[in-house]
C-alpha atoms as an extended CHARMM CRD file, in Angstrom:
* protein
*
       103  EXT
         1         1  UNK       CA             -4.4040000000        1.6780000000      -12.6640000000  PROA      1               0.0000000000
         2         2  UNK       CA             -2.6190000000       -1.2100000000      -13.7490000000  PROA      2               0.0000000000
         3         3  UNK       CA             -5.0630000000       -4.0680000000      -15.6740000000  PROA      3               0.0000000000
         4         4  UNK       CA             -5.9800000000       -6.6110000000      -12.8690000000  PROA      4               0.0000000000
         5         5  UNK       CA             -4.2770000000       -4.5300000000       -9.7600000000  PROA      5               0.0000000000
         6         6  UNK       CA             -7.7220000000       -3.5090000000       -8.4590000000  PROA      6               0.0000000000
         7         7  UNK       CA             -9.5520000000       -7.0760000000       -8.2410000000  PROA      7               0.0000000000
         8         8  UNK       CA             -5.9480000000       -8.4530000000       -7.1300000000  PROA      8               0.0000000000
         9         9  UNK       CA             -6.3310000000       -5.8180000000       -4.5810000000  PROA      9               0.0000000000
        10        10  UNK       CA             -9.6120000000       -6.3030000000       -3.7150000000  PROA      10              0.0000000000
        11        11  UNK       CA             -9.1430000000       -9.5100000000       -2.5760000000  PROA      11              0.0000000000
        12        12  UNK       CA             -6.9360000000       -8.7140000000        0.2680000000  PROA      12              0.0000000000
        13        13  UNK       CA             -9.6370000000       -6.1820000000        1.2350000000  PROA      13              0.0000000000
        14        14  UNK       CA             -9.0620000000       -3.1990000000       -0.4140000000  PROA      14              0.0000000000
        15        15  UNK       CA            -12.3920000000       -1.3590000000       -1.2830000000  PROA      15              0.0000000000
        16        16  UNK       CA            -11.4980000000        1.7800000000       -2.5470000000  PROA      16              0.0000000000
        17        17  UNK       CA             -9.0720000000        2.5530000000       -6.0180000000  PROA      17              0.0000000000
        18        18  UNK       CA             -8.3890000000        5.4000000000       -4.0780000000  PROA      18              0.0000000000
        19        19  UNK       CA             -4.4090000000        5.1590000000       -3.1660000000  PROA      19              0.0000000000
        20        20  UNK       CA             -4.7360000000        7.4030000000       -0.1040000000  PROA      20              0.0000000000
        21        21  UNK       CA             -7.0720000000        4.6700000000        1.3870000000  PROA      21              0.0000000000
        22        22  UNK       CA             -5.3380000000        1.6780000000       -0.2270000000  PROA      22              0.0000000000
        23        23  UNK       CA             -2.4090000000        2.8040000000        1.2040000000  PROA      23              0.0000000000
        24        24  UNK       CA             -4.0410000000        3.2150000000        4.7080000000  PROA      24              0.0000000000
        25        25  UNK       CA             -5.2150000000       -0.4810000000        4.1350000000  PROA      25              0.0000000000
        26        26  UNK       CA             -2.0550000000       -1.5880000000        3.4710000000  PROA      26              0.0000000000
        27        27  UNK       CA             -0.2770000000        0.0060000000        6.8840000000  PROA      27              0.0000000000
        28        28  UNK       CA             -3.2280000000       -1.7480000000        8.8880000000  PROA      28              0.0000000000
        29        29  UNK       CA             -1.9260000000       -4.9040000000        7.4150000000  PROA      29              0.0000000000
        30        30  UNK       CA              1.3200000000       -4.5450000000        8.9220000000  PROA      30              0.0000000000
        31        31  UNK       CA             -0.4320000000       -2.6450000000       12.0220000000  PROA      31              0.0000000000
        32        32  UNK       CA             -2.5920000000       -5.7020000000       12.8510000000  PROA      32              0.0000000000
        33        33  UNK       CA              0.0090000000       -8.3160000000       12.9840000000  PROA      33              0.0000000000
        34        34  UNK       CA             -1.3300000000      -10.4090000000       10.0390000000  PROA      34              0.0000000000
        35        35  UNK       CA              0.8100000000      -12.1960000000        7.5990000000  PROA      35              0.0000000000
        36        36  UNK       CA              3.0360000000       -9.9340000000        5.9300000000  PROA      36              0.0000000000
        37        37  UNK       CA              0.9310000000       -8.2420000000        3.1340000000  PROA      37              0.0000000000
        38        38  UNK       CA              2.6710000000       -9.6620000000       -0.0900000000  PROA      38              0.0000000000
        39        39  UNK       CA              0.6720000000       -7.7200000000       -1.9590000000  PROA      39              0.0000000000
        40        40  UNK       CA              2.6110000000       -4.9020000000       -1.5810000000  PROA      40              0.0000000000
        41        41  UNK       CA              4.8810000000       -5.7790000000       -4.4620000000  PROA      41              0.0000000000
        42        42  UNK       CA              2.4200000000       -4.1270000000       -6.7720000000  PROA      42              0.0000000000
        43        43  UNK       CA              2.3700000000       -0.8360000000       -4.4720000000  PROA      43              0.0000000000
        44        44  UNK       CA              6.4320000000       -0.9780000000       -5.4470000000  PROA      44              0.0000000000
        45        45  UNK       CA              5.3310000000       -1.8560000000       -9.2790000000  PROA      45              0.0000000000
        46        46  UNK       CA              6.5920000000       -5.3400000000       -9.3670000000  PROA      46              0.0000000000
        47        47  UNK       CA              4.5010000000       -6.5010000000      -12.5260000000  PROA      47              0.0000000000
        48        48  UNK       CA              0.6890000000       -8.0250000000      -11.1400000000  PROA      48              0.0000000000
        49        49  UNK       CA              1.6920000000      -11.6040000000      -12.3410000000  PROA      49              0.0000000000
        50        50  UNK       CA              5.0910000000      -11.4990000000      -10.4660000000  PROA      50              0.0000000000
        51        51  UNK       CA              3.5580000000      -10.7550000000       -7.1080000000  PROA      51              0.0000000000
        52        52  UNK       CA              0.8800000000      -13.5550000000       -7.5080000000  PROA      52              0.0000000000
        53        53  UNK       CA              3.7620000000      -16.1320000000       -8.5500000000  PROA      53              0.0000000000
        54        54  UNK       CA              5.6480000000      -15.4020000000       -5.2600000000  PROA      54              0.0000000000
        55        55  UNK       CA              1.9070000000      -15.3590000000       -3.3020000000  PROA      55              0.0000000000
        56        56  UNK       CA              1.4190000000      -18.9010000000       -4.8510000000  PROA      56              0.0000000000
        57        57  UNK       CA              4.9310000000      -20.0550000000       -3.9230000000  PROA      57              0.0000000000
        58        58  UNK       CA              5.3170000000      -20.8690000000       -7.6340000000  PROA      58              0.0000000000
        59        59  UNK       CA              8.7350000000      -21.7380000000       -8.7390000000  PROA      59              0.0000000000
        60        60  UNK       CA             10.6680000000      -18.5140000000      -10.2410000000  PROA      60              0.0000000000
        61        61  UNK       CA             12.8970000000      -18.4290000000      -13.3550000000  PROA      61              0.0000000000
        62        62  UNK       CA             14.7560000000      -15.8960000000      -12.0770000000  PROA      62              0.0000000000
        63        63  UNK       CA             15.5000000000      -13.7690000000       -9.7610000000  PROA      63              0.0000000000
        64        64  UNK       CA             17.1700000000       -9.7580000000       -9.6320000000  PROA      64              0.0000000000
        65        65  UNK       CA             15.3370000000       -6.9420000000       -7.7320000000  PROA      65              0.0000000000
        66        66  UNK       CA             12.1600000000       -9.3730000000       -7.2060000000  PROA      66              0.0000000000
        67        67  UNK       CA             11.5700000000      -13.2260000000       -7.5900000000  PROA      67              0.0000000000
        68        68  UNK       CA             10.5710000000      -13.0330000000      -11.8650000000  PROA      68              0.0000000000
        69        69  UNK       CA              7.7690000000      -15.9750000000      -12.5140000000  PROA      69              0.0000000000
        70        70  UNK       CA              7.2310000000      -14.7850000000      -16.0750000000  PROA      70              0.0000000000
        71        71  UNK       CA              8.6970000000      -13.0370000000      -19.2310000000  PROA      71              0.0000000000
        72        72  UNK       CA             12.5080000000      -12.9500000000      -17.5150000000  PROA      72              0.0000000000
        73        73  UNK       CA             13.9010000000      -11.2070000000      -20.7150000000  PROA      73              0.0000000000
        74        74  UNK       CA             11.5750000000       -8.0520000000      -20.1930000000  PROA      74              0.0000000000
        75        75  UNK       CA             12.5530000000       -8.2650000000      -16.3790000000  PROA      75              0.0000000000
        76        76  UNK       CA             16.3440000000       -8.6460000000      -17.5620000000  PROA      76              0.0000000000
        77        77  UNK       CA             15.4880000000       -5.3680000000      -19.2740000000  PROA      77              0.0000000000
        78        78  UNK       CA             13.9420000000       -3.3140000000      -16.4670000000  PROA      78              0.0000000000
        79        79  UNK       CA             16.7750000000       -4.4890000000      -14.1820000000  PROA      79              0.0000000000
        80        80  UNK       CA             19.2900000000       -3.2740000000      -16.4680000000  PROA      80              0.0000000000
        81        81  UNK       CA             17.6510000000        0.0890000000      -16.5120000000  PROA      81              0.0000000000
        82        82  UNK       CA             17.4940000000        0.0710000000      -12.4870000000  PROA      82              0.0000000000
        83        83  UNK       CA             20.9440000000       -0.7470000000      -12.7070000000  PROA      83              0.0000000000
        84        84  UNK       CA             22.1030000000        2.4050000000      -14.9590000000  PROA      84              0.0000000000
        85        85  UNK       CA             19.9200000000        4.3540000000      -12.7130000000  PROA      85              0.0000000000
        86        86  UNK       CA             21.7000000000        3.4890000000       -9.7970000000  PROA      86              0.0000000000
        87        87  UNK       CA             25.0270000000        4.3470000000      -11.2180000000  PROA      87              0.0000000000
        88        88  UNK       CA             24.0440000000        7.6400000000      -12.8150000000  PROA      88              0.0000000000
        89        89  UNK       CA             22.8450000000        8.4500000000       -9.4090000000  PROA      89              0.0000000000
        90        90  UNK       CA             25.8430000000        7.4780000000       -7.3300000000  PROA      90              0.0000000000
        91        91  UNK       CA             27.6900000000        8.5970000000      -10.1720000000  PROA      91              0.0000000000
        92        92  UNK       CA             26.2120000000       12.5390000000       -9.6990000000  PROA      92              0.0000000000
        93        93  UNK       CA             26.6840000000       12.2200000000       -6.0980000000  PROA      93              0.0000000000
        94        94  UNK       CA             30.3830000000       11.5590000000       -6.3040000000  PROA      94              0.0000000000
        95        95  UNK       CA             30.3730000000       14.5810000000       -8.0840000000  PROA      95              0.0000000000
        96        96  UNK       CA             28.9570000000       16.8380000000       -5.2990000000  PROA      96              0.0000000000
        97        97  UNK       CA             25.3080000000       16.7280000000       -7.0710000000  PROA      97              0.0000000000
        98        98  UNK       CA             22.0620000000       17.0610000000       -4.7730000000  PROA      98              0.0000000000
        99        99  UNK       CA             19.8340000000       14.6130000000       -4.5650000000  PROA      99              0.0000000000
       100       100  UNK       CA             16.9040000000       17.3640000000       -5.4980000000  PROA      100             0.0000000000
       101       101  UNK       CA             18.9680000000       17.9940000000       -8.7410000000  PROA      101             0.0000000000
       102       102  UNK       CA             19.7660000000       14.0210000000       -9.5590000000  PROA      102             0.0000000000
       103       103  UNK       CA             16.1040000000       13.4090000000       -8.9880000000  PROA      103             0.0000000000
């Protein structure tokens, strides 16, 4: 639903906006052996222009959870929050929280 995702998408052959079927698309990627199906960064919400920077082999100005090709100080930001979501997770766990209640 993201602007751009869908034509993006539809150039590696997905038809449908549906994600059941783009999702099916996406393990026949992997299934048939072809190159490995970059495109998946924007199935793990890497940001549209991010995943097209690494596809292009562009040079990145930064890198944390993925290689960042634009706007580093918003992706500064998001890692951050990853970051203090990983320790409030691990954090509850040390305390003998479930992972249902954590989530």
């Amino acid at each position: 639903s993201r602007p751009g995702v869908a034509a993006f998408l539809a150039g590696y052959g997905y038809g449908e906006l549906d994600v059941d079927a783009a999702i099916e698309r996406l393990k026949s990627r992997f299934d048939k052996g072809e190159d490995f199906p970059h495109e998946i960064g924007v199935f793990l919400g890497y940001p549209l222009y991010d995943v097209e920077g690494f596809i292009e082999q562009r040079e990145c100005v930064m890198m944390g959870y993925w290689k960042v090709y634009r706007y580093p100080s918003a992706a500064r930001r998001l890692f951050a929050l990853y970051d203090a979501c990983i320790r409030e997770l691990l954090n509850g766990l040390r305390c003998g929280q479930c992972i249902e209640q954590l989530i």
